[in-house]
């Protein structure tokens, strides 16, 4: 078998640069800040850092509205700072993955300013313009993810332009060959600088149906839900022609050695396969962000995914990101350790979200301090993403060691206890668990490459309902077998299995290492155990 690539046996860690570390005291994180914390990521044992956007931007969507794809916003530093960060990371054997935002630019990007200047401008067609429907309405019924119509009227040129997100984020027209060419050059710019790969933003939206037909109503929509779900995005997302665009991106990336393409694709598992086939190495699998935190349901998700993937398609798992409520809030603090063990023992590449390793929780943001445009556009529905974007809690010092100024979002109240310094020296902390899991995973090929097989509690002797409380599976490879048993309940559960004899190599409370295990393993409330089978 071919040697696994770094992005197969490694672990990704997402940094949201605004909230990682502020190097210059303005309250916003920056690239020098990240550089100053590299030692921590090295100590933790992650393989690659994915940086959310740091490009010049009016910050209408905090950097996901790019006004220049080949530079660094002064808020985050300079290209020299980026080069220094990349070089320092590589010296520590840490890879750097950057965000690539093909679906839309900022409305302040020179391309859009040109396109908007007149209907005759040669770059007009770089964006998607349409005449109004009879009566002056938008050309079709498409909705913006961030609320309202996906069309914005342009007074000067008397046409609408399309924006899948904010009106400050006009969608590029990927049917135009010049757009492809220019966006291909963006990839080359960063590849030439030495980045190890891209996380491609909003990938499924990059191509829309040419005829721009109305999206059909969603029969399952219930009032009170996110209004975006009123329609099914049949013609505005996940179109067949997208596969060819992905092939184009992948061919450019393949001109360079050993780089990775990761796709942000919020689609059901069977649809991810098309993205693998088109050339995305890792189409993000977001199932753990969505499904109920119940063993039977999660087992079903794992089985479905494992069943869909071919031998060449590499799985991946995500527990958190900058767009969703944090794991410790979603599943509760008691289950945060079980979640960590699950993420880091499943087959496939895990992605960690900054701060989850110390158990950071969503921070309630007072209305006057709300930053996220989504919350501002569609208020009061819990759609805002500020709660999961608060500053990293480094220490119990002033402003959690994040900034000498005033942080752009408020810090969590609990940062005096929940911080890196406090947990780094505590042999039982969540952070220590993450580090131990990462170390074990790195040293045991069975845990990154090994086959996955579900394990049920054995026979009638097992107490009723164990499989509703416990998720268990083996990972087998390179002459080793691990049994992972995760208790999702707050009860003591005896778990009987037929996997034979072994010893505990890690437990979520970090207090059972070395314990011998035979047919029955007794799990404490919310406990997870990794057994090495003899
Ligand atoms: C992606 C990003 C999100 C951003 C949106 C528009 O979903 O993860 O943060 O707002 O794209 O670029």
Coordinates of C-alpha atoms and ligand atoms in Angstrom, one line a residue:
X1 CA 0.0 0.0 0.0
X2 CA 1.1 3.5 -0.8
X3 CA 2.6 5.5 2.2
X4 CA -0.1 7.6 3.8
X5 CA 0.3 11.3 3.0
X6 CA 0.8 13.8 5.9
X7 CA -2.9 14.9 5.6
X8 CA -4.0 11.3 6.1
X9 CA -2.0 10.4 9.2
X10 CA -1.9 13.9 10.6
X11 CA -4.3 16.2 12.5
X12 CA -5.5 19.6 11.4
X13 CA -6.1 22.5 13.8
X14 CA -8.1 25.5 12.8
X15 CA -6.9 28.9 13.8
X16 CA -9.3 31.9 13.6
X17 CA -6.6 34.6 13.3
X18 CA -8.7 37.4 14.8
X19 CA -8.9 35.4 18.0
X20 CA -5.6 33.5 18.3
X21 CA -3.1 35.9 19.6
X22 CA -2.7 39.7 19.4
X23 CA 0.9 40.7 18.8
X24 CA 0.4 44.5 18.6
X25 CA -2.2 45.4 21.2
X26 CA -5.1 46.4 19.0
X27 CA -7.4 43.8 20.4
X28 CA -7.4 41.7 17.2
X29 CA -5.2 38.6 16.7
X30 CA -2.6 38.7 14.0
X31 CA 0.0 36.6 12.2
X32 CA 2.9 37.6 14.5
X33 CA 0.7 36.6 17.3
X34 CA 0.2 33.1 15.8
X35 CA 4.0 32.9 15.2
X36 CA 4.6 33.7 18.9
X37 CA 2.4 30.7 19.9
X38 CA 3.8 28.1 17.5
X39 CA 5.7 26.4 20.3
X40 CA 2.3 25.6 21.8
X41 CA 1.0 23.9 18.6
X42 CA 4.2 22.0 18.4
X43 CA 3.9 20.9 22.0
X44 CA 0.3 19.9 21.5
X45 CA 1.3 17.7 18.5
X46 CA -0.9 18.9 15.7
X47 CA 0.3 18.3 12.1
X48 CA -1.1 21.3 10.3
X49 CA -2.6 24.7 11.1
X50 CA -5.5 25.9 8.9
X51 CA -5.7 29.7 9.1
X52 CA -9.0 31.4 8.4
X53 CA -8.6 34.4 6.1
X54 CA -6.0 37.1 6.8
X55 CA -6.2 38.8 3.4
X56 CA -7.1 42.5 2.9
X57 CA -10.7 42.9 3.6
X58 CA -13.3 45.5 4.6
X59 CA -14.2 42.8 7.2
X60 CA -17.9 42.9 6.5
X61 CA -17.7 39.1 7.1
X62 CA -14.5 39.2 9.0
X63 CA -12.2 38.4 6.2
X64 CA -14.4 36.1 4.2
X65 CA -15.0 39.2 2.0
X66 CA -11.6 39.5 0.3
X67 CA -10.5 42.6 -1.5
X68 CA -7.1 41.3 -2.5
X69 CA -6.3 37.6 -2.6
X70 CA -2.5 38.0 -2.7
X71 CA -1.7 40.1 0.3
X72 CA -2.2 40.3 4.1
X73 CA -4.6 42.8 5.7
X74 CA -2.6 45.4 7.8
X75 CA -4.8 44.3 10.7
X76 CA -3.1 40.9 10.5
X77 CA 0.4 42.1 9.5
X78 CA 2.3 41.9 6.2
X79 CA 3.3 39.3 3.6
X80 CA 6.7 39.2 5.4
X81 CA 4.9 38.2 8.6
X82 CA 3.2 35.5 6.7
X83 CA 6.5 34.2 5.2
X84 CA 8.1 34.3 8.7
X85 CA 5.2 32.3 10.1
X86 CA 5.3 29.8 7.3
X87 CA 9.1 29.3 7.7
X88 CA 8.9 29.0 11.5
X89 CA 6.1 26.5 11.2
X90 CA 8.0 24.4 8.7
X91 CA 11.0 24.4 10.9
X92 CA 8.8 22.8 13.6
X93 CA 7.5 20.4 11.0
X94 CA 4.0 22.0 11.1
X95 CA 2.2 22.5 7.8
X96 CA 0.2 25.6 7.0
X97 CA -3.1 25.4 5.1
X98 CA -4.8 28.7 4.0
X99 CA -8.3 29.6 3.2
X100 CA -9.3 30.0 -0.4
X101 CA -12.6 31.9 -1.1
X102 CA -13.6 31.2 -4.7
X103 CA -17.3 31.8 -4.5
X104 CA -17.3 35.6 -3.9
X105 CA -15.0 38.6 -3.4
X106 CA -15.6 41.7 -1.4
X107 CA -17.6 44.4 -3.1
X108 CA -14.5 46.5 -2.6
X109 CA -12.3 44.1 -4.7
X110 CA -10.9 46.0 -7.7
X111 CA -12.5 43.3 -9.9
X112 CA -16.0 44.2 -8.6
X113 CA -15.3 47.9 -8.6
X114 CA -14.5 47.5 -12.3
X115 CA -17.4 45.2 -13.1
X116 CA -19.8 47.7 -11.4
X117 CA -18.4 50.7 -13.1
X118 CA -20.4 50.1 -16.3
X119 CA -22.2 47.4 -18.2
X120 CA -19.6 47.7 -21.0
X121 CA -16.6 47.1 -18.8
X122 CA -14.7 44.0 -19.9
X123 CA -14.8 42.7 -16.4
X124 CA -18.6 43.1 -16.0
X125 CA -19.1 39.4 -16.7
X126 CA -16.7 38.4 -13.8
X127 CA -19.8 38.6 -11.6
X128 CA -23.4 37.5 -12.1
X129 CA -25.6 40.4 -13.3
X130 CA -29.2 40.2 -14.4
X131 CA -32.0 42.5 -15.4
X132 CA -34.9 42.8 -13.0
X133 CA -37.9 40.6 -13.4
X134 CA -41.0 42.4 -14.9
X135 CA -42.1 44.8 -12.2
X136 CA -38.6 45.4 -11.0
X137 CA -38.3 42.4 -8.7
X138 CA -35.1 40.4 -8.3
X139 CA -34.4 38.0 -11.3
X140 CA -35.4 34.9 -9.3
X141 CA -36.3 33.8 -5.7
X142 CA -32.9 32.8 -4.5
X143 CA -32.1 33.5 -0.9
X144 CA -28.9 34.7 0.7
X145 CA -27.5 32.4 3.4
X146 CA -27.3 35.5 5.6
X147 CA -30.9 36.6 5.1
X148 CA -33.1 38.2 2.5
X149 CA -32.8 38.0 -1.3
X150 CA -29.6 36.8 -2.9
X151 CA -29.9 39.7 -5.4
X152 CA -28.8 43.3 -4.8
X153 CA -29.9 46.2 -7.0
X154 CA -27.2 48.3 -8.5
X155 CA -28.4 51.8 -9.1
X156 CA -25.7 53.0 -11.4
X157 CA -26.0 50.2 -13.9
X158 CA -29.6 49.3 -13.3
X159 CA -29.1 45.6 -12.9
X160 CA -29.1 43.1 -10.0
X161 CA -26.0 41.2 -8.9
X162 CA -25.9 37.9 -7.2
X163 CA -24.6 37.4 -3.6
X164 CA -25.0 34.0 -1.9
X165 CA -23.9 35.6 1.4
X166 CA -23.8 39.3 2.2
X167 CA -24.4 42.0 -0.4
X168 CA -20.9 43.0 0.3
X169 CA -19.8 39.6 -1.0
X170 CA -20.8 39.5 -4.7
X171 CA -20.5 36.0 -6.3
X172 CA -17.9 35.5 -9.0
X173 CA -18.9 34.1 -12.3
X174 CA -16.9 30.9 -12.7
X175 CA -18.3 30.3 -16.1
X176 CA -16.1 33.1 -17.3
X177 CA -12.6 31.7 -18.3
X178 CA -10.9 34.9 -17.2
X179 CA -12.2 34.4 -13.7
X180 CA -10.8 30.9 -13.6
X181 CA -7.5 32.1 -14.9
X182 CA -7.3 34.8 -12.3
X183 CA -8.4 32.6 -9.4
X184 CA -5.9 29.9 -10.6
X185 CA -3.2 32.5 -10.3
X186 CA -4.2 33.0 -6.7
X187 CA -3.6 29.4 -5.9
X188 CA -0.2 29.5 -7.6
X189 CA 0.7 32.7 -5.6
X190 CA 0.3 30.9 -2.3
X191 CA 1.7 27.5 -3.5
X192 CA 4.8 29.3 -4.7
X193 CA 5.1 30.8 -1.3
X194 CA 5.1 27.3 0.1
X195 CA 1.7 26.8 1.7
X196 CA 0.8 23.1 2.2
X197 CA -2.8 23.3 1.0
X198 CA -6.1 25.1 0.9
X199 CA -9.4 24.9 2.7
X200 CA -11.9 25.9 0.0
X201 CA -14.7 28.1 1.3
X202 CA -18.3 27.5 0.3
X203 CA -17.2 25.1 -2.4
X204 CA -20.6 23.7 -3.3
X205 CA -21.9 27.2 -4.3
X206 CA -19.2 28.1 -6.8
X207 CA -21.3 27.2 -9.8
X208 CA -25.0 28.1 -10.2
X209 CA -27.4 26.8 -12.7
X210 CA -27.0 28.8 -16.0
X211 CA -30.7 29.4 -16.4
X212 CA -31.1 30.7 -12.9
X213 CA -34.4 28.9 -12.3
X214 CA -36.3 29.6 -9.1
X215 CA -35.3 27.3 -6.2
X216 CA -38.3 25.2 -5.1
X217 CA -40.0 25.6 -1.7
X218 CA -38.8 23.3 1.1
X219 CA -41.8 21.2 2.2
X220 CA -40.1 20.5 5.5
X221 CA -39.6 24.1 6.5
X222 CA -41.2 25.1 9.8
X223 CA -41.7 28.8 10.7
X224 CA -39.1 29.9 13.2
X225 CA -36.3 28.0 11.5
X226 CA -33.5 29.9 9.8
X227 CA -35.5 31.6 6.9
X228 CA -32.8 30.5 4.4
X229 CA -34.3 27.0 4.7
X230 CA -37.6 28.1 3.2
X231 CA -36.2 27.0 -0.2
X232 CA -34.3 24.0 -1.4
X233 CA -31.1 25.3 -3.0
X234 CA -31.6 23.0 -6.0
X235 CA -30.3 25.4 -8.6
X236 CA -28.1 27.6 -6.5
X237 CA -25.8 24.9 -5.0
X238 CA -24.1 21.6 -5.7
X239 CA -24.5 21.7 -9.5
X240 CA -22.9 19.0 -11.8
X241 CA -20.7 21.5 -13.6
X242 CA -18.9 22.2 -10.3
X243 CA -17.0 18.9 -10.7
X244 CA -15.1 20.3 -13.6
X245 CA -14.2 23.4 -11.7
X246 CA -12.8 21.3 -8.9
X247 CA -10.8 19.3 -11.5
X248 CA -9.3 22.6 -12.6
X249 CA -8.3 23.7 -9.1
X250 CA -6.9 20.2 -8.4
X251 CA -4.7 20.2 -11.5
X252 CA -3.1 23.4 -10.4
X253 CA -2.4 22.1 -6.9
X254 CA -1.0 18.9 -8.4
X255 CA 1.7 21.0 -10.1
X256 CA 3.2 21.1 -6.6
X257 CA 4.3 18.2 -4.4
X258 CA 2.2 16.9 -1.5
X259 CA -0.4 19.7 -1.1
X260 CA -3.9 19.2 0.1
X261 CA -7.3 20.4 -1.0
X262 CA -10.0 20.5 1.7
X263 CA -13.5 21.5 0.8
X264 CA -16.1 23.2 2.9
X265 CA -19.1 21.2 1.8
X266 CA -22.3 21.2 3.9
X267 CA -24.0 18.3 2.1
X268 CA -25.3 14.8 3.1
X269 CA -22.6 12.1 3.1
X270 CA -23.6 10.5 -0.2
X271 CA -23.1 13.8 -1.9
X272 CA -19.6 14.1 -0.5
X273 CA -18.5 11.2 -2.8
X274 CA -18.9 13.4 -5.9
X275 CA -16.4 15.9 -4.4
X276 CA -13.9 13.2 -3.6
X277 CA -14.3 11.9 -7.2
X278 CA -13.8 15.4 -8.6
X279 CA -10.5 15.8 -6.7
X280 CA -11.1 17.2 -3.3
X281 CA -8.8 15.2 -1.0
X282 CA -10.9 16.0 2.1
X283 CA -14.5 17.2 1.6
X284 CA -15.3 18.2 5.2
X285 CA -17.5 15.7 6.9
X286 CA -19.6 17.8 9.2
X287 CA -21.9 15.1 10.5
X288 CA -20.7 15.3 14.1
X289 CA -21.7 19.0 14.1
X290 CA -25.3 18.1 13.3
X291 CA -26.4 14.8 14.6
X292 CA -27.8 14.0 18.0
X293 CA -25.1 13.1 20.5
X294 CA -26.3 9.5 20.8
X295 CA -24.3 6.3 20.3
X296 CA -26.7 4.6 17.9
X297 CA -27.0 7.6 15.7
X298 CA -23.3 8.2 15.6
X299 CA -22.6 4.6 14.8
X300 CA -25.1 4.9 12.0
X301 CA -23.2 7.9 10.6
X302 CA -19.9 6.2 10.8
X303 CA -21.2 3.0 9.2
X304 CA -22.8 5.0 6.4
X305 CA -19.7 7.0 5.7
X306 CA -17.4 4.0 5.9
X307 CA -19.8 2.1 3.6
X308 CA -19.7 4.9 1.0
X309 CA -16.0 5.5 0.8
X310 CA -13.8 3.7 -1.7
X311 CA -10.3 2.5 -0.8
X312 CA -8.9 5.7 -2.3
X313 CA -11.2 8.1 -0.5
X314 CA -9.9 9.2 2.8
X315 CA -12.3 9.9 5.7
X316 CA -12.2 13.0 7.8
X317 CA -14.1 14.2 10.9
X318 CA -14.9 17.7 12.3
X319 CA -16.1 18.6 15.8
X320 CA -16.1 22.3 15.6
X321 CA -15.4 25.4 13.5
X322 CA -15.9 29.2 13.5
X323 CA -19.5 28.8 12.2
X324 CA -21.1 26.5 14.8
X325 CA -21.6 26.4 18.5
X326 CA -18.6 24.9 20.3
X327 CA -18.5 21.2 21.2
X328 CA -18.3 21.8 25.0
X329 CA -21.5 23.8 24.7
X330 CA -23.3 21.4 22.3
X331 CA -22.7 18.2 24.2
X332 CA -21.9 19.6 27.6
X333 CA -18.7 19.7 29.5
X334 CA -19.1 16.2 30.9
X335 CA -19.1 14.8 27.3
X336 CA -16.3 17.0 26.0
X337 CA -13.7 14.4 26.9
X338 CA -15.6 11.6 25.2
X339 CA -15.9 13.8 22.1
X340 CA -12.2 14.3 22.0
X341 CA -11.5 10.6 22.3
X342 CA -14.1 9.9 19.5
X343 CA -12.6 12.5 17.2
X344 CA -9.1 11.3 17.6
X345 CA -9.7 7.6 17.3
X346 CA -12.1 7.4 14.3
X347 CA -10.6 6.5 11.0
X348 CA -9.7 9.5 9.0
X349 CA -8.2 13.0 9.4
X350 CA -9.6 14.9 12.4
X351 CA -9.9 18.7 12.5
X352 CA -9.7 20.5 15.8
X353 CA -11.1 23.9 16.4
X354 CA -9.0 26.3 18.5
X355 CA -9.8 26.4 22.1
X356 CA -11.8 23.1 22.1
X357 CA -8.8 21.4 23.5
X358 CA -9.1 23.4 26.7
X359 CA -12.9 23.1 26.8
X360 CA -13.8 26.7 25.7
X361 CA -17.5 27.2 25.6
X362 CA -19.7 29.6 23.7
X363 CA -19.6 33.0 25.2
X364 CA -22.9 34.9 25.4
X365 CA -22.4 38.3 23.6
X366 CA -24.4 41.2 24.9
X367 CA -26.4 42.8 22.0
X368 CA -24.3 46.0 22.0
X369 CA -21.1 44.0 21.4
X370 CA -22.5 41.7 18.6
X371 CA -20.1 41.7 15.6
X372 CA -21.3 38.9 13.3
X373 CA -23.3 40.3 10.3
X374 CA -25.5 37.2 10.3
X375 CA -26.7 38.0 13.8
X376 CA -27.3 41.6 12.8
X377 CA -29.2 40.6 9.6
X378 CA -31.3 37.8 11.2
X379 CA -31.3 38.7 14.9
X380 CA -32.5 36.6 17.8
X381 CA -32.5 33.2 16.1
X382 CA -29.2 32.1 17.5
X383 CA -27.5 32.3 14.1
X384 CA -24.7 34.6 15.2
X385 CA -21.3 33.1 15.3
X386 CA -19.5 35.4 17.8
X387 CA -20.0 33.0 20.7
X388 CA -17.6 30.5 19.2
X389 CA -15.1 33.1 18.0
X390 CA -14.0 34.6 21.3
X391 CA -10.3 35.0 22.1
X392 CA -8.1 32.0 22.9
X393 CA -7.6 31.7 26.6
X394 CA -3.9 31.4 27.1
X395 CA -3.5 32.2 30.8
X396 CA -5.1 33.7 33.9
X397 CA -3.4 37.0 33.2
X398 CA -5.1 40.1 32.1
X399 CA -7.3 39.5 29.0
X400 CA -6.3 35.8 29.2
X401 CA -2.9 36.6 27.8
X402 CA -4.5 37.3 24.4
X403 CA -4.0 41.0 24.1
X404 CA -2.6 44.0 26.0
X405 CA -5.6 46.0 24.6
X406 CA -9.3 45.5 24.5
X407 CA -10.3 42.2 22.8
X408 CA -12.6 42.5 19.8
X409 CA -15.0 40.1 21.4
X410 CA -15.4 39.7 25.2
X411 CA -13.6 36.9 26.9
X412 CA -15.3 34.0 28.6
X413 CA -15.9 34.6 32.4
X414 CA -14.2 31.3 33.2
X415 CA -10.8 32.1 31.6
X416 CA -9.1 32.2 35.0
X417 CA -9.6 28.5 35.3
X418 CA -10.1 27.5 31.6
X419 CA -6.7 28.4 30.0
X420 CA -3.7 26.8 28.5
X421 CA -1.2 27.6 31.3
X422 CA -3.5 26.1 34.0
X423 CA -4.2 22.9 32.0
X424 CA -0.7 22.4 30.6
X425 CA 0.7 21.5 33.9
X426 CA -2.3 19.6 35.2
X427 CA -1.9 15.8 34.4
X428 CA -5.6 15.3 34.4
X429 CA -6.8 18.3 32.4
X430 CA -8.7 18.2 29.1
X431 CA -5.7 19.7 27.4
X432 CA -3.5 16.9 28.7
X433 CA -6.0 14.4 27.4
X434 CA -5.9 16.0 23.9
X435 CA -2.1 15.9 23.9
X436 CA -2.0 12.3 25.1
X437 CA -4.5 11.3 22.4
X438 CA -2.5 13.1 19.8
X439 CA 0.7 11.4 20.9
X440 CA -0.9 8.0 21.0
X441 CA -2.5 8.5 17.6
X442 CA 0.9 9.6 16.1
X443 CA 2.7 6.6 17.6
X444 CA 0.1 3.9 16.8
X445 CA -0.4 3.4 13.1
X446 CA -3.6 1.4 13.8
X447 CA -5.2 4.5 15.2
X448 CA -4.7 6.5 12.0
X449 CA -4.5 3.9 9.3
X450 CA -6.1 0.9 10.8
X451 CA -9.5 -0.5 9.8
X452 CA -12.6 0.5 11.7
X453 CA -15.1 -2.0 12.9
X454 CA -18.1 -1.4 15.2
X455 CA -18.4 -3.5 18.4
X456 CA -21.6 -4.3 20.2
X457 CA -22.0 -5.4 23.8
X458 CA -22.1 -9.2 23.8
X459 CA -25.2 -11.3 24.0
X460 CA -28.1 -11.5 26.3
X461 CA -25.9 -11.2 29.3
X462 CA -25.2 -7.5 28.6
X463 CA -27.6 -5.2 30.5
X464 CA -30.4 -4.0 28.2
X465 CA -29.7 -0.7 26.5
X466 CA -25.9 -0.8 26.6
X467 CA -25.6 0.0 23.0
X468 CA -27.9 3.0 23.5
X469 CA -25.3 4.3 26.1
X470 CA -22.0 3.1 24.8
X471 CA -20.3 3.5 21.4
X472 CA -17.6 0.9 20.9
X473 CA -15.3 0.0 18.0
X474 CA -11.9 -1.4 17.1
X475 CA -9.1 0.0 15.1
X476 CA -6.9 -2.7 13.6
X477 CA -3.7 -2.5 11.6
X478 CA 0.0 -2.9 11.6
X479 CA -0.2 -5.9 13.9
X480 CA -2.1 -3.9 16.6
X481 CA -5.7 -3.7 17.7
X482 CA -7.3 -1.1 19.9
X483 CA -10.8 -1.3 21.4
X484 CA -12.4 2.1 22.0
X485 CA -15.3 2.3 24.3
X486 CA -17.2 5.5 24.9
X487 CA -19.9 6.0 27.6
X488 CA -22.3 8.7 26.4
X489 CA -24.4 8.4 29.6
X490 CA -24.1 9.8 33.1
X491 CA -24.4 6.2 34.5
X492 CA -22.0 3.5 35.4
X493 CA -22.1 1.0 32.6
X494 CA -20.5 -2.5 32.5
X495 CA -19.6 -3.2 28.9
X496 CA -19.1 -6.8 27.9
X497 CA -17.2 -7.7 24.8
X498 CA -15.5 -10.6 23.1
X499 CA -12.3 -8.9 22.2
X500 CA -10.2 -10.8 24.6
X501 CA -7.6 -9.5 27.0
X502 CA -5.7 -6.3 27.0
X503 CA -4.8 -3.2 29.0
X504 CA -6.0 0.3 29.1
X505 CA -3.7 2.7 27.4
X506 CA -5.7 5.9 27.9
X507 CA -8.9 6.9 29.8
X508 CA -10.6 10.2 29.5
X509 CA -10.0 10.9 33.2
X510 CA -6.3 9.9 32.7
X511 CA -6.3 7.7 35.8
X512 CA -6.7 4.1 34.5
X513 CA -3.6 3.5 32.4
X514 CA -2.2 0.1 32.6
X515 CA -5.3 -1.5 34.1
X516 CA -5.9 -5.1 32.8
X517 CA -9.1 -5.7 30.9
X518 CA -10.8 -9.0 30.2
X519 CA -14.4 -9.6 29.1
X520 CA -16.1 -6.8 31.0
X521 CA -15.0 -3.2 31.1
X522 CA -16.8 -1.0 33.7
X523 CA -17.1 2.5 32.5
X524 CA -17.8 5.4 34.8
X525 CA -20.2 8.2 33.9
X526 CA -19.1 10.0 30.7
X527 CA -16.0 7.9 30.5
X528 CA -14.1 6.8 27.4
X529 CA -11.4 4.1 27.4
X530 CA -8.8 3.0 24.8
X531 CA -7.8 -0.6 25.4
X532 CA -4.8 -2.1 23.6
X533 CA -5.8 -5.7 22.9
X534 CA -3.0 -8.2 23.6
Ligands
LIG1 C1 -18.1 29.9 4.9 C2 -17.3 30.4 6.1 C3 -18.1 31.4 6.8 C4 -18.4 32.5 5.8 C5 -19.1 32.1 4.6 C6 -19.0 33.1 3.5 O1 -19.2 29.2 5.2 O2 -16.9 29.3 6.9 O3 -17.5 31.8 8.0 O4 -19.2 33.5 6.5 O5 -18.4 30.9 4.0 O6 -17.7 33.3 3.0

